[in-house]
Coordinates of C-alpha atoms in Angstrom, one line a residue:
Chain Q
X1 CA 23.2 10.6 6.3
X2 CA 23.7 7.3 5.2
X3 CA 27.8 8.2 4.2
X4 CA 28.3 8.8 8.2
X5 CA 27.4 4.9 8.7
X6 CA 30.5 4.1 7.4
X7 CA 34.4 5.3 7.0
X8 CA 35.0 5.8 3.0
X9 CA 36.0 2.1 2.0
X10 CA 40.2 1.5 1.3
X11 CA 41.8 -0.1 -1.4
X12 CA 41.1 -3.4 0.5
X13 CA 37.3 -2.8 1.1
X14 CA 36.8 -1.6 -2.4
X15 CA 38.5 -4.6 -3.8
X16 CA 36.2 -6.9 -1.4
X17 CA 33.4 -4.6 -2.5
X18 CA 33.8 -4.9 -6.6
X19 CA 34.5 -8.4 -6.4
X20 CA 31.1 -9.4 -3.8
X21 CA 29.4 -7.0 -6.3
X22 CA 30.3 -9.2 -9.7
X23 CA 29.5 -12.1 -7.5
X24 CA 26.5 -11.1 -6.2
X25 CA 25.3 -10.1 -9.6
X26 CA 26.6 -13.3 -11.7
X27 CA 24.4 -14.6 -8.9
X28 CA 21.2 -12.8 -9.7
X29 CA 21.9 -13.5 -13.3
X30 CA 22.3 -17.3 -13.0
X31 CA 18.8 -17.1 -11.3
X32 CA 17.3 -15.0 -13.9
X33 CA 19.0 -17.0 -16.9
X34 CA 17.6 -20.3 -15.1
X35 CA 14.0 -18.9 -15.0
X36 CA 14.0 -17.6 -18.5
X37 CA 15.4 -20.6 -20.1
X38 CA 12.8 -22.4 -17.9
X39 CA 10.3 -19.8 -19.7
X40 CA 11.7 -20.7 -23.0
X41 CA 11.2 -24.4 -22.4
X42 CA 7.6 -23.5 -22.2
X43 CA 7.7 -21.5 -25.2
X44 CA 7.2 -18.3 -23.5
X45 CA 9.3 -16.0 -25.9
X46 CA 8.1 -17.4 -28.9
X47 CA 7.4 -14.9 -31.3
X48 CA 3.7 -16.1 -32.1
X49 CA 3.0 -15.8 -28.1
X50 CA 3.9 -12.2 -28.4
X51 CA 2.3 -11.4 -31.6
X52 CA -1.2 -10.6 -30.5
X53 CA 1.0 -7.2 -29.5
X54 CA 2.0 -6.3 -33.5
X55 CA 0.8 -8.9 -35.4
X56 CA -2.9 -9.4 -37.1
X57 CA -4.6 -8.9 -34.0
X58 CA -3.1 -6.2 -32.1
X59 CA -5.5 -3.6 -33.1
X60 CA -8.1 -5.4 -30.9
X61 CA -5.6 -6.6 -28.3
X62 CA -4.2 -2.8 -27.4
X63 CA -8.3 -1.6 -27.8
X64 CA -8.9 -4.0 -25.3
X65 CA -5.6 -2.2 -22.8
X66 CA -6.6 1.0 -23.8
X67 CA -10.3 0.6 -22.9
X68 CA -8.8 -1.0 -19.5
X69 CA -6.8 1.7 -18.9
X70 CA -9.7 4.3 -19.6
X71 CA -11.3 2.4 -17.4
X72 CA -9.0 2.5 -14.5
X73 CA -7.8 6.1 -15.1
X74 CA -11.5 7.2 -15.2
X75 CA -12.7 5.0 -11.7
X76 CA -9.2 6.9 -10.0
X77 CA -10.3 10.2 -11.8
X78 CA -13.4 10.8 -10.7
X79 CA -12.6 8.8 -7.0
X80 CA -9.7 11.7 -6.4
X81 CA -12.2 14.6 -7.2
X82 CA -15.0 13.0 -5.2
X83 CA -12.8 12.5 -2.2
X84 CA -11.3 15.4 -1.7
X85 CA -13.9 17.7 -0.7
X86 CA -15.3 15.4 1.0
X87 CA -11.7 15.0 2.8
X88 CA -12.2 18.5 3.5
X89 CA -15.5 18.0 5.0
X90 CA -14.7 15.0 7.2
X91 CA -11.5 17.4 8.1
X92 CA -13.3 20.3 9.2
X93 CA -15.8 17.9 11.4
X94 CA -13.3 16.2 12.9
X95 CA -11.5 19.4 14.2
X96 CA -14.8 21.1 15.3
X97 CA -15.0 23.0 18.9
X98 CA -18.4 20.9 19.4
X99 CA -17.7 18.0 20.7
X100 CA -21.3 16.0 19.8
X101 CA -19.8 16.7 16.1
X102 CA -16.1 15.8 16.9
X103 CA -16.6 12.6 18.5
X104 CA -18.6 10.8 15.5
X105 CA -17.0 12.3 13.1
X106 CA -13.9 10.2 15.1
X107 CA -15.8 7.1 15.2
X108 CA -16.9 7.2 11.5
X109 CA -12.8 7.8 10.4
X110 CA -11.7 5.3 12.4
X111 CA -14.4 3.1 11.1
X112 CA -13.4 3.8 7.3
X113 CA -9.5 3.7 8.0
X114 CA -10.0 0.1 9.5
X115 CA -12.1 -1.1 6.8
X116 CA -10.6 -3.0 4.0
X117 CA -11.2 -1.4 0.8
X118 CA -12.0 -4.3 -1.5
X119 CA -15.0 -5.1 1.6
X120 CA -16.5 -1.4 0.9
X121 CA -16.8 -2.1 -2.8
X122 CA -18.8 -5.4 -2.4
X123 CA -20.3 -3.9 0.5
X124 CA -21.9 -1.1 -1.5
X125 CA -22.5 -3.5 -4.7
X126 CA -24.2 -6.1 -3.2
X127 CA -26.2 -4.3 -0.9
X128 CA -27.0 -1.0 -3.1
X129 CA -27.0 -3.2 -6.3
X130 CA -25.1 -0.5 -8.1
X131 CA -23.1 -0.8 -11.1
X132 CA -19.5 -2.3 -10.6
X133 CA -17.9 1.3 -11.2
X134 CA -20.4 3.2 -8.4
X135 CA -19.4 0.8 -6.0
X136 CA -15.2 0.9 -7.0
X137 CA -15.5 4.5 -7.1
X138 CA -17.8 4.2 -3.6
X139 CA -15.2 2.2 -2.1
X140 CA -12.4 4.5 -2.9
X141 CA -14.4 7.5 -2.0
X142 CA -15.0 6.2 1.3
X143 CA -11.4 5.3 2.0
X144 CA -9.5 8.2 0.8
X145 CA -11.7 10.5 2.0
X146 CA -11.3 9.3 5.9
X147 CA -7.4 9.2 4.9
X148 CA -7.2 13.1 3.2
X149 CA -9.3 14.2 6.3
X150 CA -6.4 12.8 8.4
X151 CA -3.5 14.1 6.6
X152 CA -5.4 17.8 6.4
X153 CA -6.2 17.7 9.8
X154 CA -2.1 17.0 10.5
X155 CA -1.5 19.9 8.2
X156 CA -4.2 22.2 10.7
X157 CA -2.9 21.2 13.8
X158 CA 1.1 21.5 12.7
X159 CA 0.3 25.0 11.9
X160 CA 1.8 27.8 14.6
X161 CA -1.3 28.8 16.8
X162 CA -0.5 32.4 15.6
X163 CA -2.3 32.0 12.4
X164 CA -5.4 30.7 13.9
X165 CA -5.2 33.6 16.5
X166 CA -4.7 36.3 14.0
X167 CA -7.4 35.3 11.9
X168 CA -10.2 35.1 15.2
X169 CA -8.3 38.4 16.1
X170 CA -9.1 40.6 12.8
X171 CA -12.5 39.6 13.2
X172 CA -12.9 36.5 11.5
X173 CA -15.6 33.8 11.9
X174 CA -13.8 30.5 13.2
X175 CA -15.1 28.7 10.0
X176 CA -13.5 31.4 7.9
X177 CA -10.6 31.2 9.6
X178 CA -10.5 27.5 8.9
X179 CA -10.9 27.6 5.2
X180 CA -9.0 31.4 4.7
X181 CA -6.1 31.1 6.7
X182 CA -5.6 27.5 8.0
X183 CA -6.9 25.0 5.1
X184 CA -4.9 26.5 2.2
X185 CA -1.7 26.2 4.0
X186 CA -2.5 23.0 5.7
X187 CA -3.0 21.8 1.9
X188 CA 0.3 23.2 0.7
X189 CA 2.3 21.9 4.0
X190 CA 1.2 17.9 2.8
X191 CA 1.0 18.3 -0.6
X192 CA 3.7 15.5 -0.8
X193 CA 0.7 13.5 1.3
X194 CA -2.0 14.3 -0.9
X195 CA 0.2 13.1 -3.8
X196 CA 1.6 9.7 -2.3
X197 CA -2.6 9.3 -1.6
X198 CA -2.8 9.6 -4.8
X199 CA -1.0 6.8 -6.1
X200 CA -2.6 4.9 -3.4
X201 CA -6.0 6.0 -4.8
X202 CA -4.7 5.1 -8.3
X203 CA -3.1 1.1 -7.4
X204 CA -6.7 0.8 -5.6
X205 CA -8.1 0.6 -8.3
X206 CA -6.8 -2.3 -9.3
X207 CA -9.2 -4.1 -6.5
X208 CA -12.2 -3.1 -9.1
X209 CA -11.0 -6.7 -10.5
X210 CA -12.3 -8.5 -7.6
X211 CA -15.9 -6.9 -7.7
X212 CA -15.8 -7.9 -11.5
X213 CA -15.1 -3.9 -13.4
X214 CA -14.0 -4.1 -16.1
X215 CA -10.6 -2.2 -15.6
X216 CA -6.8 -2.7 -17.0
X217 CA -6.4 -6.1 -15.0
X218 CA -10.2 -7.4 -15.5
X219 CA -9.2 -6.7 -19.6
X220 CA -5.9 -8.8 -19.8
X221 CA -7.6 -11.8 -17.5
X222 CA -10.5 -11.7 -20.2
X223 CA -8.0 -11.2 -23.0
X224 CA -5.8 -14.4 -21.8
X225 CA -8.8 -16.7 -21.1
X226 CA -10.2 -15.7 -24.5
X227 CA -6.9 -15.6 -26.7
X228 CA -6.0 -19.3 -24.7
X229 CA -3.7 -20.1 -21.7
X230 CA -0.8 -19.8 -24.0
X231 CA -0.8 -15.7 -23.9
X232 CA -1.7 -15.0 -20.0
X233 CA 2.2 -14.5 -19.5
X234 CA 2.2 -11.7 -22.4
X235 CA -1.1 -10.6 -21.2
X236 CA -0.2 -10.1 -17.9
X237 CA 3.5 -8.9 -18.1
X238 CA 2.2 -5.9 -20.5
X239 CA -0.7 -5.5 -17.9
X240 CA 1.7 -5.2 -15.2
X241 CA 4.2 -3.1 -17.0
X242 CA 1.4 -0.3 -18.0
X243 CA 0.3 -0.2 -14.1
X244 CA 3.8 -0.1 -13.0
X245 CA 5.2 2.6 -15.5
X246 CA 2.2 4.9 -14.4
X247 CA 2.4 4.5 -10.7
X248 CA 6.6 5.3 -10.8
X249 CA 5.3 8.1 -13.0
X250 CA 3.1 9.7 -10.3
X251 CA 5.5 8.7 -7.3
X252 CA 8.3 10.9 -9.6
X253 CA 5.4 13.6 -9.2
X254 CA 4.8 13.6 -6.1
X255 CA 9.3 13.5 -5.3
X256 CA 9.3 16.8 -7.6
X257 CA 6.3 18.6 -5.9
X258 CA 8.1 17.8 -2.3
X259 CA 11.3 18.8 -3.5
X260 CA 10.0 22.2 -5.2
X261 CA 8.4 22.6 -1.9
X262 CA 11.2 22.4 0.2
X263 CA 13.1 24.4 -1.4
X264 CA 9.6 27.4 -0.9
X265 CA 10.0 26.4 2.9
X266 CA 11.9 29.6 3.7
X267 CA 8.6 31.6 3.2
X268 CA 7.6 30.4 6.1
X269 CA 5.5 27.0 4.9
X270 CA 7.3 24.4 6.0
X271 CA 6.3 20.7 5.2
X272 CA 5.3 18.4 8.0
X273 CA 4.4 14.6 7.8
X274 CA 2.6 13.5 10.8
X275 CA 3.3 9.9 11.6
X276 CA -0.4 9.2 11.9
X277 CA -1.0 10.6 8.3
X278 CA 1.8 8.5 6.7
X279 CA 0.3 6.7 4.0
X280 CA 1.0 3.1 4.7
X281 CA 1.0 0.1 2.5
X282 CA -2.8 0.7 1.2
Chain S
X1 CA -28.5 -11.0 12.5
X2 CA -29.7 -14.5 11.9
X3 CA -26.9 -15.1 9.6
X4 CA -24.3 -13.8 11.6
X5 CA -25.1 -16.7 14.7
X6 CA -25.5 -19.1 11.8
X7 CA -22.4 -19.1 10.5
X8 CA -20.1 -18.2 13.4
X9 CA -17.7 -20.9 12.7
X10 CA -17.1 -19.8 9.4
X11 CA -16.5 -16.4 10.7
X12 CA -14.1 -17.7 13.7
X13 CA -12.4 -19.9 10.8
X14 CA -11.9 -16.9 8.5
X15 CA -10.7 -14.9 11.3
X16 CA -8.6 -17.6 12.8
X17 CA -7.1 -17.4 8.6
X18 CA -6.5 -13.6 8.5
X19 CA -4.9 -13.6 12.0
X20 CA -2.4 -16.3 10.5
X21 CA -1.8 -14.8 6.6
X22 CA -1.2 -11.4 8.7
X23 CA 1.0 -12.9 11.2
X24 CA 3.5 -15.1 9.1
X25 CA 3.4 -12.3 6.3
X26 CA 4.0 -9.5 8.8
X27 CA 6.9 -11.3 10.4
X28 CA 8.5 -12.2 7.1
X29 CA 7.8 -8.9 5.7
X30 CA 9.6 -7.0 8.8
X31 CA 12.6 -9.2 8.4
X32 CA 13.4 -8.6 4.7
X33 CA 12.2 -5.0 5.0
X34 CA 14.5 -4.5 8.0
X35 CA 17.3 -6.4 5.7
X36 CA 16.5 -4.3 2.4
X37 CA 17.0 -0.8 4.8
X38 CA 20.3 -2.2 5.6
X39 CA 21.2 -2.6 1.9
X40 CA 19.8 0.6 1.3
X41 CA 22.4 2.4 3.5
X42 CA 25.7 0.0 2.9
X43 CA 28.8 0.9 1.6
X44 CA 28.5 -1.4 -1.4
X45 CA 26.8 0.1 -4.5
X46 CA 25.7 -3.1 -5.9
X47 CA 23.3 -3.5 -2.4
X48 CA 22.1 -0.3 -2.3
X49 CA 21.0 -0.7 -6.2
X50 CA 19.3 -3.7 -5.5
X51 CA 17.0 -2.7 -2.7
X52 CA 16.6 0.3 -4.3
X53 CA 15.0 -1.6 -7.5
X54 CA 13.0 -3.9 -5.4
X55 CA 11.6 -1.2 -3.1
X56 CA 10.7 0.9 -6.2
X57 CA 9.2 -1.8 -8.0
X58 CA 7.0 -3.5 -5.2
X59 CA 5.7 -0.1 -4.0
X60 CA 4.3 0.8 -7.3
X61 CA 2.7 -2.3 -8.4
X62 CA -0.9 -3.0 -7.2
X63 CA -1.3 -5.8 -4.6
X64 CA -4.2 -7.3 -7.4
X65 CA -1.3 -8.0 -9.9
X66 CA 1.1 -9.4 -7.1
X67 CA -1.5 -11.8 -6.4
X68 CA -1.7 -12.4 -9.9
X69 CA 1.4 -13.0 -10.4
X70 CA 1.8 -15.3 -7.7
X71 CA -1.9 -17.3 -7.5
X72 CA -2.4 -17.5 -11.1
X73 CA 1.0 -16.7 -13.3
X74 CA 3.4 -19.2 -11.2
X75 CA 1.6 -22.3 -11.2
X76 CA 1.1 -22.3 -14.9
X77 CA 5.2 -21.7 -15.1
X78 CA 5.6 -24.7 -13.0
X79 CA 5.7 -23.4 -9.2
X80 CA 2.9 -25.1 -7.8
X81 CA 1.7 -24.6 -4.5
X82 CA -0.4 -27.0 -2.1
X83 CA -2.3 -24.8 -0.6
X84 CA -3.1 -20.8 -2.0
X85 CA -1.7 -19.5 1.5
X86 CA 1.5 -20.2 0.4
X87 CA 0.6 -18.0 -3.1
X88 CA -0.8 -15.1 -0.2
X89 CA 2.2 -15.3 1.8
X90 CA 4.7 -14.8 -0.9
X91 CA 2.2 -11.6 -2.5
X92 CA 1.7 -10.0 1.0
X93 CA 4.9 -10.2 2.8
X94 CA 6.8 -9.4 -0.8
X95 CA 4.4 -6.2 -0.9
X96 CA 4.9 -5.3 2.7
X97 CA 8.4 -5.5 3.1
X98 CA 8.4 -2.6 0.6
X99 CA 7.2 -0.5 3.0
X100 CA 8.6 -1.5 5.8
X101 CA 12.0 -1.1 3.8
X102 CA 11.0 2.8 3.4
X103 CA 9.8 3.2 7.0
X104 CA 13.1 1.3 8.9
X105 CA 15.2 4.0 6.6
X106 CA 13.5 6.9 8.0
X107 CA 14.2 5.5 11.0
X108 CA 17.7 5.5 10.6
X109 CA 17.6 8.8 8.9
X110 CA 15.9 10.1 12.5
X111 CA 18.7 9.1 14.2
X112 CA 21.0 11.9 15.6
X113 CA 24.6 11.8 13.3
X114 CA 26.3 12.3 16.6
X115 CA 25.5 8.3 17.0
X116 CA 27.1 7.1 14.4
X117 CA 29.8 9.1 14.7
X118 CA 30.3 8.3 17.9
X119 CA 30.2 5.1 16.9
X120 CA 33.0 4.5 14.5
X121 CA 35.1 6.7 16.0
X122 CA 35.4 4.1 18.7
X123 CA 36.3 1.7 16.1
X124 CA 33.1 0.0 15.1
X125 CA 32.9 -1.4 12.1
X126 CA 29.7 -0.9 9.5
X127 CA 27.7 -3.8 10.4
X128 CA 28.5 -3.0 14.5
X129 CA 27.4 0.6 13.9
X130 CA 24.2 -0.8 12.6
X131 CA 23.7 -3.4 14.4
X132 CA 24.5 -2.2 17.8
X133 CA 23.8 1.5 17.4
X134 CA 21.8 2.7 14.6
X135 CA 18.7 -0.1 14.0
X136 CA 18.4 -0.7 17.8
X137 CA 17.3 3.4 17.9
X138 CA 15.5 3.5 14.6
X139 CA 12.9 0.8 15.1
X140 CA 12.1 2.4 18.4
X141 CA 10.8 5.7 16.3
X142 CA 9.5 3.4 13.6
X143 CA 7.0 1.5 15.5
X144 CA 4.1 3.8 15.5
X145 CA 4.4 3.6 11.3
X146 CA 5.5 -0.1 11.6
X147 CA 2.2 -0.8 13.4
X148 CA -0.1 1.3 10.6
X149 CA 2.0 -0.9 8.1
X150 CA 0.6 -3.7 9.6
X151 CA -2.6 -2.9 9.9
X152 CA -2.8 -2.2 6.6
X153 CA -1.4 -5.7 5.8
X154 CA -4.3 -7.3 7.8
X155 CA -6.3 -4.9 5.2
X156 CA -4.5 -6.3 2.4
X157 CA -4.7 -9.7 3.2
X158 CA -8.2 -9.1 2.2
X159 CA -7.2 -9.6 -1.5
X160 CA -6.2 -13.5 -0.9
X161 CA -10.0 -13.8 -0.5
X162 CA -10.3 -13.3 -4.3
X163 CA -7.2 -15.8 -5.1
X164 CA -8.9 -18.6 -3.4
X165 CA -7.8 -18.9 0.0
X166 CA -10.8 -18.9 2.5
X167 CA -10.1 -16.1 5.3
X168 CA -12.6 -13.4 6.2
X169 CA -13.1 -11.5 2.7
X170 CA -13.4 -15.3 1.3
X171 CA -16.1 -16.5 3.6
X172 CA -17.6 -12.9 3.3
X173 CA -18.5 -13.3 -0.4
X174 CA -19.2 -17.4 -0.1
X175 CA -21.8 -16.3 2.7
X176 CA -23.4 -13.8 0.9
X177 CA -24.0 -16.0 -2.2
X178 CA -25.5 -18.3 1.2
X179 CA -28.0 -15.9 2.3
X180 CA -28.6 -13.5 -1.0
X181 CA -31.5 -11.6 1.4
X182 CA -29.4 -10.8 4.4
X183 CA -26.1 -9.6 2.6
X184 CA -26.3 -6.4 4.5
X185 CA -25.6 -8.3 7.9
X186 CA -23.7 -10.8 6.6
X187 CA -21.0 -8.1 5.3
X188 CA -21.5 -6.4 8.7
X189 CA -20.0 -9.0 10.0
X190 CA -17.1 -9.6 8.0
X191 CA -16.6 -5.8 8.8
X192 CA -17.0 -6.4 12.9
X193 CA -14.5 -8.9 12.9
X194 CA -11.7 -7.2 10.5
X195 CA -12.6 -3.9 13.1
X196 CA -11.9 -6.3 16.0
X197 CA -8.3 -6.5 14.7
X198 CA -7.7 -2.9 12.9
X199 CA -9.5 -0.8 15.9
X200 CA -7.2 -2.1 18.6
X201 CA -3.7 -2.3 17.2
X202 CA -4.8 1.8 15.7
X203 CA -5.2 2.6 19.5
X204 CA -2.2 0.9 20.2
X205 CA -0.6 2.9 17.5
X206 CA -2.0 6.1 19.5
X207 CA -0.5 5.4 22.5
X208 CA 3.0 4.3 20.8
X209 CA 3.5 7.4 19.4
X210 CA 2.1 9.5 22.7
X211 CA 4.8 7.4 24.8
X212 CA 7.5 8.1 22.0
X213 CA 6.9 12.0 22.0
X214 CA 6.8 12.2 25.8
X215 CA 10.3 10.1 25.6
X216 CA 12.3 12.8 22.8

């Protein structure tokens, strides 16, 4: 689409191109080279400040990551499994031919989709007096669930009537129509949904740091403050490279499930996204 | 409930404070998001890597470590800040524009080819085709998921109350230290007032998108 913005560039545009490019660039360099000489005023990449990752102490220093990241990966685990069915659930409710069970089940979705999530966690800490990883894995649970229930519920309701019909016709309850004929193929038309939730899911975790769990970022803050002020710039920029190489890793995931989906949309699955069940920023 | 009455100006201030960090960030996020969907789609290869890298990057990295980065990491490499809205402003519009990078480019991908065509071959040049044709259509189809982008922002802007600055979230946990018997009402609250900004602009997301699909 993009390439029809625009007439292929001449001689004279690609000339004007290169040389904005190499500008543009030395540009972004001269910043860069600024803020890392800066850095290296400070002492930033002296060798010692980057030590605690091969020297003497690294043994403790990638325990302390590596129980971090357990941590995380295990609060996003068990989240994800938790949430889903219940997903499912909230779905089926919300789509049900009773209205006394419809309408709630509305109220209680909207509710949990205009909550923050970071609020759920301390709600359910504080108030329950849980452990920190009940109420990160509460607070995700609640979220995700209301936001899988939306996106399934796209998938139903983009399906042709037909299928719905058929099932009823053949003799079918309307429940196991739902979960026979319309679910599995709701699930399969938003996979690519279900997956960008994920890594949602996933970088939510990463709130658990404000309740006080003990996850990847909680580890390098206590790291830093205990190692000294001098290695919160190591500390962090591994923290943060860790967090961003696994979320670019899922995202990749979830591009190569869409695209080996699109490519099964001649059988007659086709996928959808419903603007409603976009996942946004959270 | 008590509690609540009690400390209704701390409430109103914290609200007054998350109406503002959502405001200023949500502007300056639609700006440079709107600016990095224009990179995205130029002819010059250098943009489109650029807004590429910092759409990838921001989208994948947890709004916790942007705050981070921005409350804790830049002060101590010599960007200090006045006040820690600045430090929320910088983390929350950064984050955002992200997405409203991705959204303004499915916009522009929504838009007929037959536009654009027609377009240059009147003789427009890049910037008129995208300026005067193309964005002036897509942001029309993006507003429902412009509006969910922002409500999720006002979400977000949750996280400064852990960085220091005193909105909602912030007053939320200094009041419940306050009044360690009546937490449950206290967060109850917190949660009215954040509802009182997420319910609405939802509905008004609802009624977007009905108006849009009546219009195609």
């Amino acid at each position: 689409m993009s390439s029809v913005l625009y007439d292929v560039p001449g001689p004279k545009a690609r000339l004007y191109s290169f040389f904005g490019s190499v500008a543009g660039t030395l540009v972004i360099l001269g910043v860069l080279a600024i803020a890392v000489f800066t850095l290296a005023q400070q002492g930033i990449f002296d060798a010692n400040r980057w030590e605690i990752f091969y020297g003497t102490e690294a043994p403790d220093v990638w325990n302390l990551i590596l129980q971090g990241l357990g941590a995380t990966l295990a609060a996003a685990a068990v989240s994800a499994v938790i949430a889903f069915p219940l997903g499912v659930a909230l779905c089926l409710l919300r789509i049900s031919l009773v209205p006394w069970i419809r309408v709630p089940t509305q109220v209680v979705l909207e509710f949990l989709r205009g909550m923050p999530v970071v609020l759920m966690m301390f709600f359910v800490l504080l108030v329950f007096a849980t452990s920190q990883f009940v109420a990160v894995v509460a607070g995700l649970v609640l979220y995700n669930s209301a936001i899988f229930a939306e996106i399934l519920r796209a998938g139903i309701q983009s399906l042709p009537k037909g299928q719905r019909e058929a099932g009823l016709a053949i003799g079918l309850q309307s429940f196991q129509s739902r979960m026979i004929i319309e679910l599995p193929q709701a699930i399969r038309r938003m996979l690519p949904s279900l997956v960008a939730q994920l890594v949602v899911l996933l970088k939510d975790t990463s709130l658990g740091f404000i309740v006080g769990y003990e996850e990847l970022l909680r580890k390098i803050q206590i790291m830093a403050d205990f190692l000294g002020p001098n290695f919160l710039f190591p500390a962090f920029f591994m923290g943060a490279a860790i967090y961003i190489l696994i979320n670019i890793a899922v995202s990749r995931l979830a591009i190569a499930i869409e695209r080996r989906g699109s490519k099964k949309a001649a059988g007659g699955v086709e996928h959808a996204t419903a603007a409603g069940a976009v996942p946004t920023a959270k | 409930m008590d509690a609540i009455f009690a400390s209704l100006p701390q409430y109103w201030d914290g609200f007054l404070r998350t109406l503002f960090l959502a405001a200023v960030s949500g502007i300056i996020a639609l700006v440079i998001g709107t600016l990095l969907a224009a990179m995205r789609v130029s002819p010059v290869a250098a943009l489109r890597g650029f807004s590429m890298f910092f759409v990838e990057v921001a989208r994948n990295t947890p709004l916790t470590i942007i705050f981070f980065f921005a409350a804790i990491v830049l002060p101590r490499l010599g960007i200090k800040f006045d006040q820690f809205e600045v430090a929320a402003i910088i983390a929350l519009s950064g984050y955002t524009s992200a997405f409203v990078a991705e959204a303004v480019r499915s916009g522009v991908n929504s838009v007929p080819v037959g536009q654009a065509e027609a377009a240059r071959s009147i003789g427009l040049t890049f910037t008129q085709v995208l300026g005067l044709i193309i964005l002036p259509q897509a942001l029309r189809t993006v507003v429902p998921p412009m509006i969910n982008i922002i409500i999720a922002l006002v979400k977000n802007s949750s996280v400064a109350g852990a960085f220091f600055v005193l909105e909602l979230f912030g007053y939320g946990k200094q009041l419940a230290n306050e009044y360690g018997d009546k937490v449950l009402w206290v967060l109850v609250g917190v949660a009215f007032f954040y509802l009182l900004i997420t319910v609405p602009l939802g509905i008004l997301a609802h009624f977007v998108e009905r108006k849009v699909a009546i219009a195609r």
